Coordinates of C-alpha atoms in Angstrom, one line a residue:
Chain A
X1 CA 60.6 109.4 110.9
X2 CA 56.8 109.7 109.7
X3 CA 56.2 106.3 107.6
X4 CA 52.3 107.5 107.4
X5 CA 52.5 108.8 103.7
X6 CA 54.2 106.4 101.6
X7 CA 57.3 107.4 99.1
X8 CA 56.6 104.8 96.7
X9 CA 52.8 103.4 97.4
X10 CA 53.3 101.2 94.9
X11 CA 56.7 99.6 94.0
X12 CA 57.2 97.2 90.8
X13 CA 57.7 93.9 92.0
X14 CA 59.9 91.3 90.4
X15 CA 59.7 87.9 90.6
X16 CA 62.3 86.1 92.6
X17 CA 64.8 83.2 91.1
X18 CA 67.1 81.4 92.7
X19 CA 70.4 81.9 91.6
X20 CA 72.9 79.3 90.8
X21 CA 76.9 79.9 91.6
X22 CA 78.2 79.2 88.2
X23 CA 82.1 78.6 89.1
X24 CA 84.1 78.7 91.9
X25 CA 87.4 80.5 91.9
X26 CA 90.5 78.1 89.7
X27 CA 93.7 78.3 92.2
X28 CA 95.8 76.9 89.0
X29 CA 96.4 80.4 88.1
X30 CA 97.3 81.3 91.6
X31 CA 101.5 81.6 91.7
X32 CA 103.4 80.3 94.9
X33 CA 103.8 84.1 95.6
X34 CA 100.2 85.0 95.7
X35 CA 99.7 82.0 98.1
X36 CA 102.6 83.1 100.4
X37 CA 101.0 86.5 100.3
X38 CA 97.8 85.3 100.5
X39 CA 98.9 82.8 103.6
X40 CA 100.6 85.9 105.8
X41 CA 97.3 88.2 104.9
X42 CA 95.1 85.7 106.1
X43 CA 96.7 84.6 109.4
X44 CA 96.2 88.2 110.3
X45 CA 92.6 88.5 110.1
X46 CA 90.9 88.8 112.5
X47 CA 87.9 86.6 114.3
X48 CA 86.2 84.0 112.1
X49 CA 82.9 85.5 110.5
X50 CA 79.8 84.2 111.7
X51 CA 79.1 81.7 108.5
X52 CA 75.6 81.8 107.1
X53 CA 74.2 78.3 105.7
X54 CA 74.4 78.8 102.1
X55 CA 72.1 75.3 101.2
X56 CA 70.9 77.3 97.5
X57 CA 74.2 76.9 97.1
X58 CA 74.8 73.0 95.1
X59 CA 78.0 71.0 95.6
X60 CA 81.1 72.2 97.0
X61 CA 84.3 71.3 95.6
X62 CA 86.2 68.9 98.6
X63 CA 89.3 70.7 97.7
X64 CA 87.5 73.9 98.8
X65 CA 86.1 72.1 102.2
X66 CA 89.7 70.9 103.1
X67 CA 90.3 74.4 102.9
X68 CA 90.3 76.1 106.7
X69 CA 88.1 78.6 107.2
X70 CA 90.0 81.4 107.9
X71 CA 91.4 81.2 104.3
X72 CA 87.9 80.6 102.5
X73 CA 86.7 84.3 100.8
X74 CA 83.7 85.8 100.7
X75 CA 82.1 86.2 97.1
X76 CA 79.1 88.4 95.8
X77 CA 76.4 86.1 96.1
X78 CA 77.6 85.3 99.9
X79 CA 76.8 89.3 100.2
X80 CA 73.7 88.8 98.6
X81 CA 72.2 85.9 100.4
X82 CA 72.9 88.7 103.2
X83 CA 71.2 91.2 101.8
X84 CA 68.2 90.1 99.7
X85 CA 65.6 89.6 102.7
X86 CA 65.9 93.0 104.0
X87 CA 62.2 94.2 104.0
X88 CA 62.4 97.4 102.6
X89 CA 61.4 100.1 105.1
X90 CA 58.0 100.8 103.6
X91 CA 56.3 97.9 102.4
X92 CA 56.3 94.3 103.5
X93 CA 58.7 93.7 100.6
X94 CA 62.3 92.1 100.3
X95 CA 65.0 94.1 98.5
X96 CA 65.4 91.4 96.1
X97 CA 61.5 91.3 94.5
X98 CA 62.1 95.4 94.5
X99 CA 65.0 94.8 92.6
X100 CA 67.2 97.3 95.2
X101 CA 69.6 94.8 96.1
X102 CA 70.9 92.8 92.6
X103 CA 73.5 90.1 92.6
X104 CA 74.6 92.2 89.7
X105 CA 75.7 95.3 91.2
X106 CA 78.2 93.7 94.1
X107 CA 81.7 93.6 94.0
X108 CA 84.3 92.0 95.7
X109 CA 88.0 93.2 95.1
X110 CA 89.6 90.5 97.1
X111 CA 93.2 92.1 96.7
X112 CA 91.8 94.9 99.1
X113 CA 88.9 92.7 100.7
X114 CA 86.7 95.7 99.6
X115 CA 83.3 95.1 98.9
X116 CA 81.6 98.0 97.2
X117 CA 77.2 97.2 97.4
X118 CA 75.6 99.4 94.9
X119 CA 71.2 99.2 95.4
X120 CA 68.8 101.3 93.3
X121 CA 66.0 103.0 95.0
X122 CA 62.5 102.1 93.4
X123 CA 61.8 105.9 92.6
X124 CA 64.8 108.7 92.0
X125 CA 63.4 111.1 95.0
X126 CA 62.9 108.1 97.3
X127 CA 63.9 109.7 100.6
X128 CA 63.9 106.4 102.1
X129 CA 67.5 105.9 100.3
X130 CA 70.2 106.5 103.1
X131 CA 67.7 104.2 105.7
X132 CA 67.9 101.6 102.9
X133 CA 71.7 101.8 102.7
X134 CA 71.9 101.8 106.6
X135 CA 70.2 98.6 106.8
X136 CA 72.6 97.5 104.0
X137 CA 75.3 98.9 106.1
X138 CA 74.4 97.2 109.4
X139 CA 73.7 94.0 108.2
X140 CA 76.5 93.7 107.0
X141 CA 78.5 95.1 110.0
X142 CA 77.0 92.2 111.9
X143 CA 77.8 89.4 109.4
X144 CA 80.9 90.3 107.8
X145 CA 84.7 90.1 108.9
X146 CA 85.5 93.9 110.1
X147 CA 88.9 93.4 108.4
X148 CA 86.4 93.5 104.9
X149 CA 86.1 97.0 104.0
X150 CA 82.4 97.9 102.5
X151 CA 81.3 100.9 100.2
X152 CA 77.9 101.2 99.7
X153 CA 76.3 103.1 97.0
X154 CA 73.2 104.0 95.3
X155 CA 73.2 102.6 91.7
X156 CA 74.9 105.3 89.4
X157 CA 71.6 108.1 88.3
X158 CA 69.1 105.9 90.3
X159 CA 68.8 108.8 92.6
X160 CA 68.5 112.6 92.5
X161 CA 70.6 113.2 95.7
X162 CA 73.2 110.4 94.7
X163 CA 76.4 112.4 96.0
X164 CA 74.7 113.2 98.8
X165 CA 73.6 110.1 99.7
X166 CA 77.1 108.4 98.9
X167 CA 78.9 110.2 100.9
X168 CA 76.6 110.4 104.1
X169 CA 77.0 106.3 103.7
X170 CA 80.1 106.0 103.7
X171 CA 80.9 108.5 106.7
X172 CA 81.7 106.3 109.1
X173 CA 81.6 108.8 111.7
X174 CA 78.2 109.5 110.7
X175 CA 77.1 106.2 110.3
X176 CA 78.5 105.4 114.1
X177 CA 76.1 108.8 115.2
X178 CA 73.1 107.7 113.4
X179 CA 73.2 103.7 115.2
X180 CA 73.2 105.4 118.4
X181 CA 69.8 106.7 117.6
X182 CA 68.0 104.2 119.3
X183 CA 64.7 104.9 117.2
X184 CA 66.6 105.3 114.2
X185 CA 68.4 101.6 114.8
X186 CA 65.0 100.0 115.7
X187 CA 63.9 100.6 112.2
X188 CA 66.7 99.5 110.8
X189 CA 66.3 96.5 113.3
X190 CA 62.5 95.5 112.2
X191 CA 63.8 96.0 108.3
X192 CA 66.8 93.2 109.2
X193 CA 65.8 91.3 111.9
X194 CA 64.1 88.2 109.8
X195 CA 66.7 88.6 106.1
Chain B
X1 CA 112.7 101.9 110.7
X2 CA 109.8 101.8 112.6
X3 CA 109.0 99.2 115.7
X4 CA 106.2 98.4 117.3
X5 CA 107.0 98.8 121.1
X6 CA 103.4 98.3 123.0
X7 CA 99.9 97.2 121.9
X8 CA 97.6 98.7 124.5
X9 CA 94.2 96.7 124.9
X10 CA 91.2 97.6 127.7
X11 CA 88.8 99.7 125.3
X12 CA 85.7 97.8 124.3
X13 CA 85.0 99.7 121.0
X14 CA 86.6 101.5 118.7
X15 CA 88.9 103.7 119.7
X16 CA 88.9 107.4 117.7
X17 CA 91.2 109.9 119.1
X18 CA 94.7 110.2 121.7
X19 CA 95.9 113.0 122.2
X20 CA 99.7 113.1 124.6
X21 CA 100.3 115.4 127.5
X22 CA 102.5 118.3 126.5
X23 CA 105.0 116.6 128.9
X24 CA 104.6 113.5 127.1
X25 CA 104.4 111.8 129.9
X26 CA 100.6 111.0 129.6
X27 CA 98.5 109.3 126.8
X28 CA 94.7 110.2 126.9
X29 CA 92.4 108.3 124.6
X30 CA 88.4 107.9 124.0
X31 CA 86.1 105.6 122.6
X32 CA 83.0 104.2 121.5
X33 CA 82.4 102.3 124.3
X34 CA 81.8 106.0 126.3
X35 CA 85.3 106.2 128.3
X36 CA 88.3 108.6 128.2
X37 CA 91.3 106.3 129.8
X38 CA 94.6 107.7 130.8
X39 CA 97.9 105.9 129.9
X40 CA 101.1 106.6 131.7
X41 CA 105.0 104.8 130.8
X42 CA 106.0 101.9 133.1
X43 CA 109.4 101.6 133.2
X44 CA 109.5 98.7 135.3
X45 CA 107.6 96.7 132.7
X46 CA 108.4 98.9 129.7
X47 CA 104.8 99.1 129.0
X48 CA 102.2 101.4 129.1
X49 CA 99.6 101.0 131.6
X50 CA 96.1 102.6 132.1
X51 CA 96.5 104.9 135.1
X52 CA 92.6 105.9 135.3
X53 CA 89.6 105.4 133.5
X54 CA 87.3 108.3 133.5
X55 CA 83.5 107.9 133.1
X56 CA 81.6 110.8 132.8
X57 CA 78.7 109.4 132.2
X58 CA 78.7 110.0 128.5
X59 CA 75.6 108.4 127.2
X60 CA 77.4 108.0 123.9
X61 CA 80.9 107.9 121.7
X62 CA 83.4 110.2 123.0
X63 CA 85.0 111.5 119.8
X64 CA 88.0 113.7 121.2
X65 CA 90.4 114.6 124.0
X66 CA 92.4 118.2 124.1
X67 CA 94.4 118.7 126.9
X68 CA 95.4 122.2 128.5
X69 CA 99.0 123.2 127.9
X70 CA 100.1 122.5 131.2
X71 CA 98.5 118.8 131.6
X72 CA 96.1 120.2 134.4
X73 CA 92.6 119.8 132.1
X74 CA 91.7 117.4 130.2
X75 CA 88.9 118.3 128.1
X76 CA 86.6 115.0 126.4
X77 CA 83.8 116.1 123.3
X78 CA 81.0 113.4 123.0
X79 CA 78.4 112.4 120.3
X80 CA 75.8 113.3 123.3
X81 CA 76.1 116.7 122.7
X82 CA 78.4 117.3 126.1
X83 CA 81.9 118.1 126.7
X84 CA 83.6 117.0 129.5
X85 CA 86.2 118.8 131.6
X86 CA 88.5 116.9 133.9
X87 CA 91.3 118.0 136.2
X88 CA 94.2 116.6 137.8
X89 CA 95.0 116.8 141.3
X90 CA 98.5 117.7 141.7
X91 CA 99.7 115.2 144.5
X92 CA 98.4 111.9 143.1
X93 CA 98.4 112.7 139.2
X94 CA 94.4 111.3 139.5
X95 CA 91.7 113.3 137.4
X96 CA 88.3 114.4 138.9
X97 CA 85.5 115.1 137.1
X98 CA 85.0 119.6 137.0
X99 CA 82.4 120.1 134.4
X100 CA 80.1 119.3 131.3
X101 CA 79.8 122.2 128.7
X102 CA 76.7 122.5 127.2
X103 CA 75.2 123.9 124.1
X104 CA 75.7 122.2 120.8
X105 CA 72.6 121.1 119.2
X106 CA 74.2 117.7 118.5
X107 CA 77.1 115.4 118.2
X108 CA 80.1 117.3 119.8
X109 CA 82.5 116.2 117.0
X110 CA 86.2 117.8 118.2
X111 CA 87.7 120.0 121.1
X112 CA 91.1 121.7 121.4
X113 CA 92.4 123.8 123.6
X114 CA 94.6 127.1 122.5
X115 CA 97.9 127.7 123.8
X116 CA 97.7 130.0 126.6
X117 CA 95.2 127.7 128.2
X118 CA 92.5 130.2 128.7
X119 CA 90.6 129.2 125.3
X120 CA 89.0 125.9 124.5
X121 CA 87.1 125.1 121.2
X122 CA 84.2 123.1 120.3
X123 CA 82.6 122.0 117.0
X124 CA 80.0 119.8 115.6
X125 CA 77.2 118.1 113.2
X126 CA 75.4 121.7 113.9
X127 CA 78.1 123.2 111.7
X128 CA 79.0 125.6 114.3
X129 CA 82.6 126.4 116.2
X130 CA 82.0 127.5 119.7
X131 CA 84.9 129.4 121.5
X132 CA 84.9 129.0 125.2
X133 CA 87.0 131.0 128.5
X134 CA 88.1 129.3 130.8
X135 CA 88.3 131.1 134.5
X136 CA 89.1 128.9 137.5
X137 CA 87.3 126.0 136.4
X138 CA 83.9 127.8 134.4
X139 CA 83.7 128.1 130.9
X140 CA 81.9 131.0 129.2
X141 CA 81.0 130.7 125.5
X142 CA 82.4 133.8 123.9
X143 CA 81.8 133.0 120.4
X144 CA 79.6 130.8 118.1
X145 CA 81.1 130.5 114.5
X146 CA 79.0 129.9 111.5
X147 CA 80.0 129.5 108.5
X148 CA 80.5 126.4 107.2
X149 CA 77.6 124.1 105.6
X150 CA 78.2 121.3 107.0
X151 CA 79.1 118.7 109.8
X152 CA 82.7 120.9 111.5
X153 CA 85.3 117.8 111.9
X154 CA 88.4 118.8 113.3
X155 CA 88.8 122.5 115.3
X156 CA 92.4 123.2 116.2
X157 CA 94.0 126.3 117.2
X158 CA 97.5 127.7 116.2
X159 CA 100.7 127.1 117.9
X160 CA 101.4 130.6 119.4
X161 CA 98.9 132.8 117.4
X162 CA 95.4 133.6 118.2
X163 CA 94.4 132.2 115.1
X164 CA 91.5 129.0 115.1
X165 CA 91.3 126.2 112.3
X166 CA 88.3 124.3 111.6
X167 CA 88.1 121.3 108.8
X168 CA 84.4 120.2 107.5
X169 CA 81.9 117.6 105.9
X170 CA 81.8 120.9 103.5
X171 CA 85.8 119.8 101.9
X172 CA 86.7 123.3 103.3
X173 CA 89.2 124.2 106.4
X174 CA 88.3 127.8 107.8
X175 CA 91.0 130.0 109.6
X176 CA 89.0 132.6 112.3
X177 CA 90.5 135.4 114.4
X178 CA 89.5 137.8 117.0
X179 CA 88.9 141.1 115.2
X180 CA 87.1 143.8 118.0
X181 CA 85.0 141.3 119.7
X182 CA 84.2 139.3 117.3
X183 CA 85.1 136.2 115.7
X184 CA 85.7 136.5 112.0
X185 CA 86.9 133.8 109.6
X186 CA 89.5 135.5 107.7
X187 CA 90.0 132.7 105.4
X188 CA 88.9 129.7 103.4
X189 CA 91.1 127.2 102.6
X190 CA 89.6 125.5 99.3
X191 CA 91.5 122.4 97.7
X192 CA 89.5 119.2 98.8
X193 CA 87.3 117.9 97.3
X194 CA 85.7 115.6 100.0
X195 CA 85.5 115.8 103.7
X196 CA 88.4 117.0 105.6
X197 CA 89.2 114.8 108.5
X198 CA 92.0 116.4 110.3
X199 CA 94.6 119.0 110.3
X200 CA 98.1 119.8 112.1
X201 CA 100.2 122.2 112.2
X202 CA 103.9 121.9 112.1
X203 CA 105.6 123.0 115.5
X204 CA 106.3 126.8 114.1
X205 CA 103.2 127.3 112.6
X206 CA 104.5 128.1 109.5
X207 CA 102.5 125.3 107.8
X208 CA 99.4 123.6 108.0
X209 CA 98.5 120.0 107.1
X210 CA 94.9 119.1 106.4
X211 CA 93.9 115.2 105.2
X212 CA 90.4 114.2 103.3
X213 CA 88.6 111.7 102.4
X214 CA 89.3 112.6 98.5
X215 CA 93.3 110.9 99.6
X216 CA 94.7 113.7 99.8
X217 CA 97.0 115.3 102.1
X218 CA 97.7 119.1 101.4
X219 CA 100.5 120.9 103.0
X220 CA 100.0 124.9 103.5
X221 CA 101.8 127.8 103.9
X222 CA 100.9 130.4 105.9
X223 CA 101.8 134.1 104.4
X224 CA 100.7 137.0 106.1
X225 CA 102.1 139.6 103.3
X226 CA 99.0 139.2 100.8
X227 CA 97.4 142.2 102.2
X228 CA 98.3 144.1 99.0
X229 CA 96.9 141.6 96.5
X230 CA 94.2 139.8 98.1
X231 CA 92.8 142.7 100.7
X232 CA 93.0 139.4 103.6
X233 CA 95.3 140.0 106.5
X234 CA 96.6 136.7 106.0
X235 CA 95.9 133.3 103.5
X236 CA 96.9 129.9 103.6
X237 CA 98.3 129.0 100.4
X238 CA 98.9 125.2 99.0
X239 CA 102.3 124.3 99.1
X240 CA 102.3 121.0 98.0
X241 CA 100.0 118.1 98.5
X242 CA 100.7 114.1 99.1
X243 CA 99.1 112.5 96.3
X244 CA 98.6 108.8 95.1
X245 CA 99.4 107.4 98.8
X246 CA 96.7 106.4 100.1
X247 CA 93.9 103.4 99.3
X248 CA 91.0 104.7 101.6
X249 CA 90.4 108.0 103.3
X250 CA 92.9 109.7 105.8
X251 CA 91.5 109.9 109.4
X252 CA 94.5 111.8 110.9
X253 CA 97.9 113.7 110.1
X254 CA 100.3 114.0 113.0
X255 CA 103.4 116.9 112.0
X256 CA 106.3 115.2 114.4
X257 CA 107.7 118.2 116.9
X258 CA 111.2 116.6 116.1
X259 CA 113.6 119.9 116.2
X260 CA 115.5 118.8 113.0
X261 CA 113.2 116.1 111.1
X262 CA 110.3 117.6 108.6
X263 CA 108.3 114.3 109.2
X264 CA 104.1 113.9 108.7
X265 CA 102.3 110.6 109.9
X266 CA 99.2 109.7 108.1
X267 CA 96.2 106.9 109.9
X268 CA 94.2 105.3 107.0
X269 CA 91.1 103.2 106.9
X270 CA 93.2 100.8 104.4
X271 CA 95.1 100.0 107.9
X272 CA 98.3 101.2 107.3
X273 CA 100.3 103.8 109.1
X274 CA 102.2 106.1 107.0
X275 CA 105.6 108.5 107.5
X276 CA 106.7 111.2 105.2
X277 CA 109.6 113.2 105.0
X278 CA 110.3 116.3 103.2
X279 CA 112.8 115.7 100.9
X280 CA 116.7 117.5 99.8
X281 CA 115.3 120.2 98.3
X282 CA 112.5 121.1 101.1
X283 CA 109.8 121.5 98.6
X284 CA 107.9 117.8 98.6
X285 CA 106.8 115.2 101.2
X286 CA 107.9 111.5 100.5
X287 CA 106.8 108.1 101.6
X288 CA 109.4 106.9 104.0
X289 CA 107.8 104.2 105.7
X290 CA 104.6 101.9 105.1
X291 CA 103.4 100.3 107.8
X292 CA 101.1 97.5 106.4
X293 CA 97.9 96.3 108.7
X294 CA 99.4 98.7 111.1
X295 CA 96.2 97.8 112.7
X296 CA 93.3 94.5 112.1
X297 CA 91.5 97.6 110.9
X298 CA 90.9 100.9 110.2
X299 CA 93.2 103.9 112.1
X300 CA 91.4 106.8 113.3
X301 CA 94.2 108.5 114.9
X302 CA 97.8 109.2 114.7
X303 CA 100.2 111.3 117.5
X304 CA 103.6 112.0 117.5
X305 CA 104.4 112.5 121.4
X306 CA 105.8 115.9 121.9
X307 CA 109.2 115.4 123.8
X308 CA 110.1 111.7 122.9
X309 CA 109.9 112.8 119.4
X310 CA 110.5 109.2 118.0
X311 CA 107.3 108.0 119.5
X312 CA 104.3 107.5 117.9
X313 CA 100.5 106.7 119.1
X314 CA 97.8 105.2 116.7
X315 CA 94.1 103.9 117.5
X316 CA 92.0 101.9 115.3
X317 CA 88.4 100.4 114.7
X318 CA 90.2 96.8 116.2
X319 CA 89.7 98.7 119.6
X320 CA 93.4 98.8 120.4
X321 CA 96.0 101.5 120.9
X322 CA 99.5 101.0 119.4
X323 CA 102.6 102.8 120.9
X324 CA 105.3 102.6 118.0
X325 CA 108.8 103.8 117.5
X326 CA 110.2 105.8 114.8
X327 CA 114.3 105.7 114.3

């Protein structure tokens, strides 16, 4: 990939906010059912995820600590502490201050433990878009649980190819050809390696 | 009811396809981790065991294993742009390495081998379909099939016609015949609307199955009496179509080669392994069994072994091979 002529030579940049976890999840309005349910999915998950410190994060509830950790869930802004130092690939700039990556535009459904990413590419022809979602898509390969299922997307008319890049994303077959391209994954390496 | 009779661990990656012996006596599987391993019944320990591992020194993912009709090839397709062709020595049931075909311009994606065992297909992120003969152990590629637009899935070849399928990135499966020398695709089965991962044919070869990434499985009939309307020689029409099943997109249909049983088995990336049956009045599939978290994760593959017809082979994402029973 030439990176010598720049998509976007220069890219808005936001400021960057800390953001605060409002509430945590209330288990009052969980049944005895769901926990049963809940208990027999859980003990069939696989390894523990590698746990990333989450100190912007302010007090914990005890309840939650007592908690083990195979039964603690992943929430968006878990995903996003993941996911907002990527450097995008073309300038020495995170995904969060180019507004790519928003808190916003994750979900979790945590019937299905699917977590669907959605980023917007600074500029509708970015052709940088599928390396972008890569990185998402490998970063989160290495932090995640496999037994989370992940959909990433570009942001719905942020790009001119958005089918096209949706679905190459989510081919896993695909994806598994593309990180075997070992100058293809050492890009998506030096655009993860410090987020 | 459906038991699970043997979890089979020893590949270090995800495992994508297995494919049984027409015997049924062998289990051949690939992987990520670049190996093809053989698995054989132990009766002593009611177990399957891995017989031989095979490295052919892919340098990456081997996506598929075909074997001939009468278990003497094994053929392996790998994302390094090789196919690998094995054969078993007949004394000691081992496999030695014969010889790499050559010639995709990337990713080998599938291989299949026809049913007289002189043909063997090829197809890949070129978008092309290669047709190769087979004479005492060299391969000769007699035909390079373009026409689809994108990345060629799945290639498969009919039963006991001379007739080739091939399922595509494009949402389209494409049916191609000999016609004087030439491969020709004589039709173009349109009704996804997303990749199609895999198709199957039941064991007559009146009817195709084809699964997609749009959830969707479609069921189709083969007619070969549209000549008057439609000007083909023959058409694949849909039939029916298994709708509203599935959470994520279907890797892999399996039509079970039970004599008296219409049954399809379905792998999912929500992890769970699915078996329909056509109901009373023969016109729909329905869900008979739901196998929740079938695997940790995703399936890539499902196989209904050919003479134990009860018997059923999955592989997954978790790297594991699952060996289940169907009653």
């Amino acid at each position: 990939m030439d990176l010598g002529d720049l998509i976007n030579p220069s890219p808005k940049v936001y400021d960057v906010a800390p953001i605060k976890r409002e509430t945590r999840r209330t288990p009052n309005t969980v049944t005895e059912d769901d926990q049963n349910a809940e208990q027999l999915f859980n003990s069939i998950l696989g390894p523990k995820y590698i746990k990333k410190p989450l100190e912007e994060i302010g007090t914990i509830d005890e309840d939650e600590v007592a908690d083990s950790e195979e039964d603690e869930e992943i929430d968006e802004l878990e995903i996003y502490d993941l996911l907002r130092n990527i450097k995008d690939p073309e300038h020495p700039l995170t995904l969060e201050q180019l507004k790519v990556a928003q808190h916003s535009l994750i979900n979790i459904d945590q019937l299905t433990k699917t977590i669907t990413v959605q980023f917007t590419p600074t500029i509708t022809h970015c052709s940088m878009a599928t390396l972008i979602g890569l990185c998402i898509r490998v970063k989160l390969l290495r932090s995640i649980p496999k037994t989370y299922k992940v959909d990433i997307k570009v942001s719905q008319g942020s790009h001119e190819s958005e089918n096209a890049v949706n679905r190459q994303l989510n081919d896993k077959e695909r994806v598994a050809a593309a990180l075997e391209n070992s100058k293809l994954l050492s890009v998506v390496d030096k655009c993860i390696i410090h987020s | 009811m459906l038991t699970l009779l043997d979890t089979i661990t020893g590949h270090t990656d995800r495992v994508w396809c297995a494919a049984w012996s027409n015997d049924g006596q062998f289990l051949a599987t690939c992987s990520s981790d670049k190996m093809i391993k053989i698995h054989k019944y132990d009766a002593n320990t009611n177990k399957w065991r891995c017989k031989q591992t095979l490295d052919a020194q892919h340098s990456r993912t081997v996506r598929s294993v075909s074997w001939s009709p009468n278990g003497e090839l094994l053929a392996c397709a790998s994302f390094d742009r090789s196919t690998s062709i094995w054969r078993r020595s007949s004394e000691q049931e081992d496999f030695h390495f014969v010889n790499f075909l050559e010639g995709h311009e990337s990713e080998v994606k599938c291989v299949s081998w026809d049913s007289s065992g002189d043909l063997l297909a090829t197809c890949g992120r070129d978008k092309s379909v290669w047709v190769w003969l087979e004479e005492d152990d060299d391969f000769d590629c007699v035909g390079v099939l373009n026409g689809h637009s994108q990345d060629v899935k799945r290639v498969l070849w009919h039963p006991n016609r001379p007739l080739l399928l091939s399922a595509s990135y494009d949402d389209t499966v494409r049916c191609w015949c000999e016609e004087l020398d030439d491969w020709v695709c004589v039709d173009t089965l349109r009704g996804h609307t997303s990749t199609v991962w895999d198709i199957c044919f039941n064991p007559t070869g009146t009817h195709v199955a084809s699964c997609s990434d749009d959830l969707n499985i479609i069921i189709w009939r083969l007619e070969d009496q549209s000549i008057a309307t439609t000007g083909k020689t023959l058409e694949f029409r849909e039939e029916t179509r298994i709708s509203g099943e599935h959470g994520r997109s279907i890797y892999s249909v399996s039509w079970s080669k039970h004599a008296e049983k219409d049954l399809i088995a379905s792998a999912c990336g929500d992890d769970c392994l699915r078996i329909f049956g056509r109901n009373k009045q023969g016109e729909q599939f329905a869900l008979l069994h739901k196998q929740d978290k079938a695997h940790e994760t995703d399936l890539n593959c499902v196989a209904w072994n050919p003479v134990h017809t009860n018997l059923l082979a999955t592989t997954s994402d978790d790297h594991n091979i699952k060996i289940w029973k169907f009653e």
